[in-house]
Coordinates of C-alpha atoms in Angstrom, one line a residue:
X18 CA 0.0 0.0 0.0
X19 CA 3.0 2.9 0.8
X20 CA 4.7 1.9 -2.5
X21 CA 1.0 2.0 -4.6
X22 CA 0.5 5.4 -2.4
X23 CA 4.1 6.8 -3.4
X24 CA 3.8 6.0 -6.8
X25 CA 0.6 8.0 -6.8
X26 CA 1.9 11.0 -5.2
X27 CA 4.4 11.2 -7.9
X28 CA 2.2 10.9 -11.0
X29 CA 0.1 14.0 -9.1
X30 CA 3.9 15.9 -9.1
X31 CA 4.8 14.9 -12.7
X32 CA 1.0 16.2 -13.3
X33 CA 1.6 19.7 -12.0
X34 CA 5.1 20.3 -13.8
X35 CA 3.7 20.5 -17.1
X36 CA 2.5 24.0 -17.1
X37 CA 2.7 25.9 -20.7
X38 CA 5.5 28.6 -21.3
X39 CA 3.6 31.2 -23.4
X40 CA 5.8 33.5 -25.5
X41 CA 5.3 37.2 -24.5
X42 CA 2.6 38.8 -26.5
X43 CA 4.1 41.0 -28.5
X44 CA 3.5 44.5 -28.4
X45 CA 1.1 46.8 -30.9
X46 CA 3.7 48.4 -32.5
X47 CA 5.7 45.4 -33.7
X48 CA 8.7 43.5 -32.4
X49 CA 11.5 45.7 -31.4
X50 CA 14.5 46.4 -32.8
X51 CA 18.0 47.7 -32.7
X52 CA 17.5 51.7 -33.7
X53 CA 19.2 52.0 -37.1
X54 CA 20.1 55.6 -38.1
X55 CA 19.5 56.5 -41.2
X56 CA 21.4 59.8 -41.6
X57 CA 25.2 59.4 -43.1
X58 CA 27.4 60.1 -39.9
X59 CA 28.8 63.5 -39.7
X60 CA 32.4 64.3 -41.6
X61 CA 35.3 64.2 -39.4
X62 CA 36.2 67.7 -40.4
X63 CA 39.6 68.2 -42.0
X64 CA 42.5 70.6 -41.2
X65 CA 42.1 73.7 -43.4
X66 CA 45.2 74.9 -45.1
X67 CA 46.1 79.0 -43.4
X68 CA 45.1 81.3 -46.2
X69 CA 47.4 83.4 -48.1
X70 CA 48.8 86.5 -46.2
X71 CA 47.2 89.4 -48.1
X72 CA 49.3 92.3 -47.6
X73 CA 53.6 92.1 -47.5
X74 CA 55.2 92.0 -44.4
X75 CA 55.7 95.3 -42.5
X76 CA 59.3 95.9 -41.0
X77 CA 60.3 94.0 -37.8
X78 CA 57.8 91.1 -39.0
X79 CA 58.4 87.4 -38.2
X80 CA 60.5 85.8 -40.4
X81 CA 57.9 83.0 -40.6
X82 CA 55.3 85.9 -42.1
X83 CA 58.3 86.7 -44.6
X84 CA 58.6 83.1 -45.8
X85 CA 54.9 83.0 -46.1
X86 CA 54.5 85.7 -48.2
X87 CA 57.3 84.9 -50.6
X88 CA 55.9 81.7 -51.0
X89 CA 52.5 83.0 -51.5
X90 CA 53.6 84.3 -55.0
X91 CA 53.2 82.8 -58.5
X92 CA 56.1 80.8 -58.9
X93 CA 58.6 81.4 -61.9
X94 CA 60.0 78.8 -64.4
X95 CA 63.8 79.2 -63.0
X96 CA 64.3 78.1 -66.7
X97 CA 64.1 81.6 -68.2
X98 CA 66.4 83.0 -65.8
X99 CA 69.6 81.6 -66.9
X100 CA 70.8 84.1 -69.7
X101 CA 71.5 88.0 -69.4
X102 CA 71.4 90.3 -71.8
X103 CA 73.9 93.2 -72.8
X104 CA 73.6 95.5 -75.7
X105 CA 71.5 93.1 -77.2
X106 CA 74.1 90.2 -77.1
X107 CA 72.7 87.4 -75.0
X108 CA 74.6 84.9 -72.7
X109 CA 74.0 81.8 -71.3
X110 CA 74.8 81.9 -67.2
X111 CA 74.7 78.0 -67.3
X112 CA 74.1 77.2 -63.3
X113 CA 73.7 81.1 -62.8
X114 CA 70.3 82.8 -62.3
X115 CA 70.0 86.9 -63.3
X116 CA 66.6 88.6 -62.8
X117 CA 65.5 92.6 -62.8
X118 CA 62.7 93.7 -60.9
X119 CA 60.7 97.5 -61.7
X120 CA 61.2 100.1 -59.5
X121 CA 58.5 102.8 -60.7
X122 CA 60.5 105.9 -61.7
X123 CA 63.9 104.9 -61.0
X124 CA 66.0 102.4 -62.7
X125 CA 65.0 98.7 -62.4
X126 CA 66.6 96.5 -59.0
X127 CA 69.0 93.7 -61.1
X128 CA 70.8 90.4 -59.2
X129 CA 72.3 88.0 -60.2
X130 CA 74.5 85.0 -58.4
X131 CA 77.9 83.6 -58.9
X132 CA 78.4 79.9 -58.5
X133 CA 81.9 81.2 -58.3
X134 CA 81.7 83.6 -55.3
X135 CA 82.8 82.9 -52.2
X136 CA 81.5 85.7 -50.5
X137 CA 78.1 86.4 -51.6
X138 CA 75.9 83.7 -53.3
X139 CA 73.5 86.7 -54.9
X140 CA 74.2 90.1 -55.8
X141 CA 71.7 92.8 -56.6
X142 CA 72.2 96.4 -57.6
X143 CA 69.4 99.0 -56.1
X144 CA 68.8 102.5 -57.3
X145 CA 68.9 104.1 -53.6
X146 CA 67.2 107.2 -53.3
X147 CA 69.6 107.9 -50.6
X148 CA 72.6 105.9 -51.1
X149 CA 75.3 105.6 -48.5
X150 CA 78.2 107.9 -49.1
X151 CA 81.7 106.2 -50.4
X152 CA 83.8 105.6 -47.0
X153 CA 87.1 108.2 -46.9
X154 CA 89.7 105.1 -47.2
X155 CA 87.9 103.8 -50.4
X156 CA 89.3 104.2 -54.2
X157 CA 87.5 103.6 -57.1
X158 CA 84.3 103.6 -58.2
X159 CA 81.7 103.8 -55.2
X160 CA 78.4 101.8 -55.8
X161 CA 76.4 102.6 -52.5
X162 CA 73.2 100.3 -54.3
X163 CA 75.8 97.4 -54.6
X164 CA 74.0 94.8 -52.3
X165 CA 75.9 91.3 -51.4
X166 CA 73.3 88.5 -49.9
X167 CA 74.9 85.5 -48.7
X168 CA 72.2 84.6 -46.3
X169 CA 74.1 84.9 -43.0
X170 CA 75.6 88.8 -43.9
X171 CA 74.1 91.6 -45.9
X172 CA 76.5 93.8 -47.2
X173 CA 75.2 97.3 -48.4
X174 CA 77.7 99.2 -50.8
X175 CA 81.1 98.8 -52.5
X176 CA 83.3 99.6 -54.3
X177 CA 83.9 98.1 -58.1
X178 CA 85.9 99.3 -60.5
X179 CA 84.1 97.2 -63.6
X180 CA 80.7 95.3 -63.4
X181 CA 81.8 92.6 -62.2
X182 CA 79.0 89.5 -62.5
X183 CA 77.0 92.1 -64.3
X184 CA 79.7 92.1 -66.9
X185 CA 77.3 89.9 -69.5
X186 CA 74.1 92.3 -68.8
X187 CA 70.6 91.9 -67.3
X188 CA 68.4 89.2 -66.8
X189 CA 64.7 89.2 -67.6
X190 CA 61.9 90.6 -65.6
X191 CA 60.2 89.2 -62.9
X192 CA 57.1 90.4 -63.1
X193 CA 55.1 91.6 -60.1
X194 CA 53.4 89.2 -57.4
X195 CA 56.0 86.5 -58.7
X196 CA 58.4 84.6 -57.1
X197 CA 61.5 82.9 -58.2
X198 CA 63.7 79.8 -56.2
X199 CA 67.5 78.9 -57.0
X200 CA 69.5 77.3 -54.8
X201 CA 68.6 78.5 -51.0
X202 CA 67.0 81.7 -52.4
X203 CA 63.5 82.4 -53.2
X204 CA 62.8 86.0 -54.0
X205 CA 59.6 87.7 -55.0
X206 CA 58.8 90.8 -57.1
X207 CA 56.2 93.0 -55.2
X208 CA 54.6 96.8 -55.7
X209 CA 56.6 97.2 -52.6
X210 CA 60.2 96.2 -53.5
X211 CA 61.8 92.8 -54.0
X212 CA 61.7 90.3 -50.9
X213 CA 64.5 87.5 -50.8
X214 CA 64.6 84.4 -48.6
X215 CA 67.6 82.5 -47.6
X216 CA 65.9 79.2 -46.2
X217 CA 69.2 78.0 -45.2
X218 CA 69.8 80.9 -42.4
X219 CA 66.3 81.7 -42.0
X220 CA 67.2 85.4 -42.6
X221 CA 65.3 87.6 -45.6
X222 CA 66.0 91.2 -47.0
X223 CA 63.4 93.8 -48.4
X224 CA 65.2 95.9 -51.3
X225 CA 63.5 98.8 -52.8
X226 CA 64.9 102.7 -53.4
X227 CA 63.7 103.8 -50.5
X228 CA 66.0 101.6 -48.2
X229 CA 67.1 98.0 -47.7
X230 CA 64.9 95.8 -45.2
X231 CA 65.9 92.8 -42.9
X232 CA 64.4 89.9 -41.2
X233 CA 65.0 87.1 -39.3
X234 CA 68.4 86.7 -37.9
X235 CA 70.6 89.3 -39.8
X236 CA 71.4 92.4 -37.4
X237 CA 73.7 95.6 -37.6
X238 CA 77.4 95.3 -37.0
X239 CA 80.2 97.2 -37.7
X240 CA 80.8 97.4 -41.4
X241 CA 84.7 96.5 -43.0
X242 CA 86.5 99.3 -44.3
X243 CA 85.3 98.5 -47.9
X244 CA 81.9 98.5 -47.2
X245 CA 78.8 101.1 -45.7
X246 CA 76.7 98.8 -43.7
X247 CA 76.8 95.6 -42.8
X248 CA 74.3 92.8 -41.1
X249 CA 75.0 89.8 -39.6
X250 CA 73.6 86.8 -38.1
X251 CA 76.4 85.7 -36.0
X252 CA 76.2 86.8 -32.2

């Protein structure tokens, strides 16, 4: 009788454990789901190139500033620089670069470099309205204009008794607003005068009539005897 009455009481269990488990109803709207924008996400926005500076640099400006605006100019095929022009005989400069810039009423700014020089890797002539006046010790002819950039001096003034590089002549214009790179130079042609960069010494020059310019590291020094100014960048 127990085992007939266990047997029995374990049916009734196996009985009740059979309940139904009902899926949950689901809800008016519809099943839900993972929230799927549809909108393109937003552009990571890029880094926007600094704009052009629009004026030239004003004296005691950053060298950085100089650099900028040089480079801001329209650059120059360095290929029609390589000749000057005398009298209407032309020469080939090879390696060389010659360039003249307009100066308004007064004689055009010419340079040129010498691969040979040691001193002074580009050499411009300036029509000073106020030229510096020839030192007492110094012969010869007196070129107060005469300007000798070798990117760590300036020299303003000297003394030459025949054209020296300018021997063979002029070299073509460089028209206003463009910019022309040889070697560690870049120099452009502006309403304002002609900037030069020397990227090597970080140092620039302005050259115009009115006056000669500098930037970056070039400073006043005492000038040699065969010179009126000079600028440095040595301390």
């Amino acid at each position: 009788m127990r085992l007939t009455g266990l047997i029995a009481v374990l049916l009734l269990i196996a009985g009740c454990s059979r309940a139904t488990v009902e899926a949950p109803e689901p809800s008016p709207t519809g099943p839900s789901a993972p929230s799927i924008s549809s909108a393109p996400p937003s552009p990571t926005p890029s880094s926007s190139k600094p704009s052009k500076p629009s004026a030239p640099p004003a004296a005691g400006a950053a060298i950085a500033d100089v650099i900028a605006w040089i480079e801001a100019g329209r650059p120059a095929d360095p290929a029609g620089y390589h000749k000057a022009t005398r009298e209407g005989e032309v020469t080939d400069l090879i390696d060389d670069v010659a360039f003249t810039v307009p100066a308004g009423s007064r004689r055009a700014t010419t340079c040129m470099t010498d691969s040979e020089s040691t001193d002074s890797a580009l050499a411009c002539v300036v029509d000073l309205v106020n030229p510096p006046p020839q030192p007492e010790d110094i012969y010869g002819q007196w070129k107060g204009g005469w300007i000798d950039y070798g990117g760590n001096t300036l020299r303003v003034g000297s003394a030459h008794g025949d054209p020296g590089r300018f021997l063979h002549g002029d070299g073509a214009e460089l028209p206003d607003g463009s910019s022309l790179s040889f070697g560690d130079y870049r120099c452009r042609a502006d309403r304002v005068g002609l900037f030069c960069v020397n990227y090597a010494h970080r140092s620039a020059v302005l050259l115009r009539p009115e006056g000669i310019g500098t930037f970056g590291c070039l400073h006043p020094v005492p000038p040699p005897a065969d010179a009126a100014k000079l600028f440095s960048c040595a301390s």
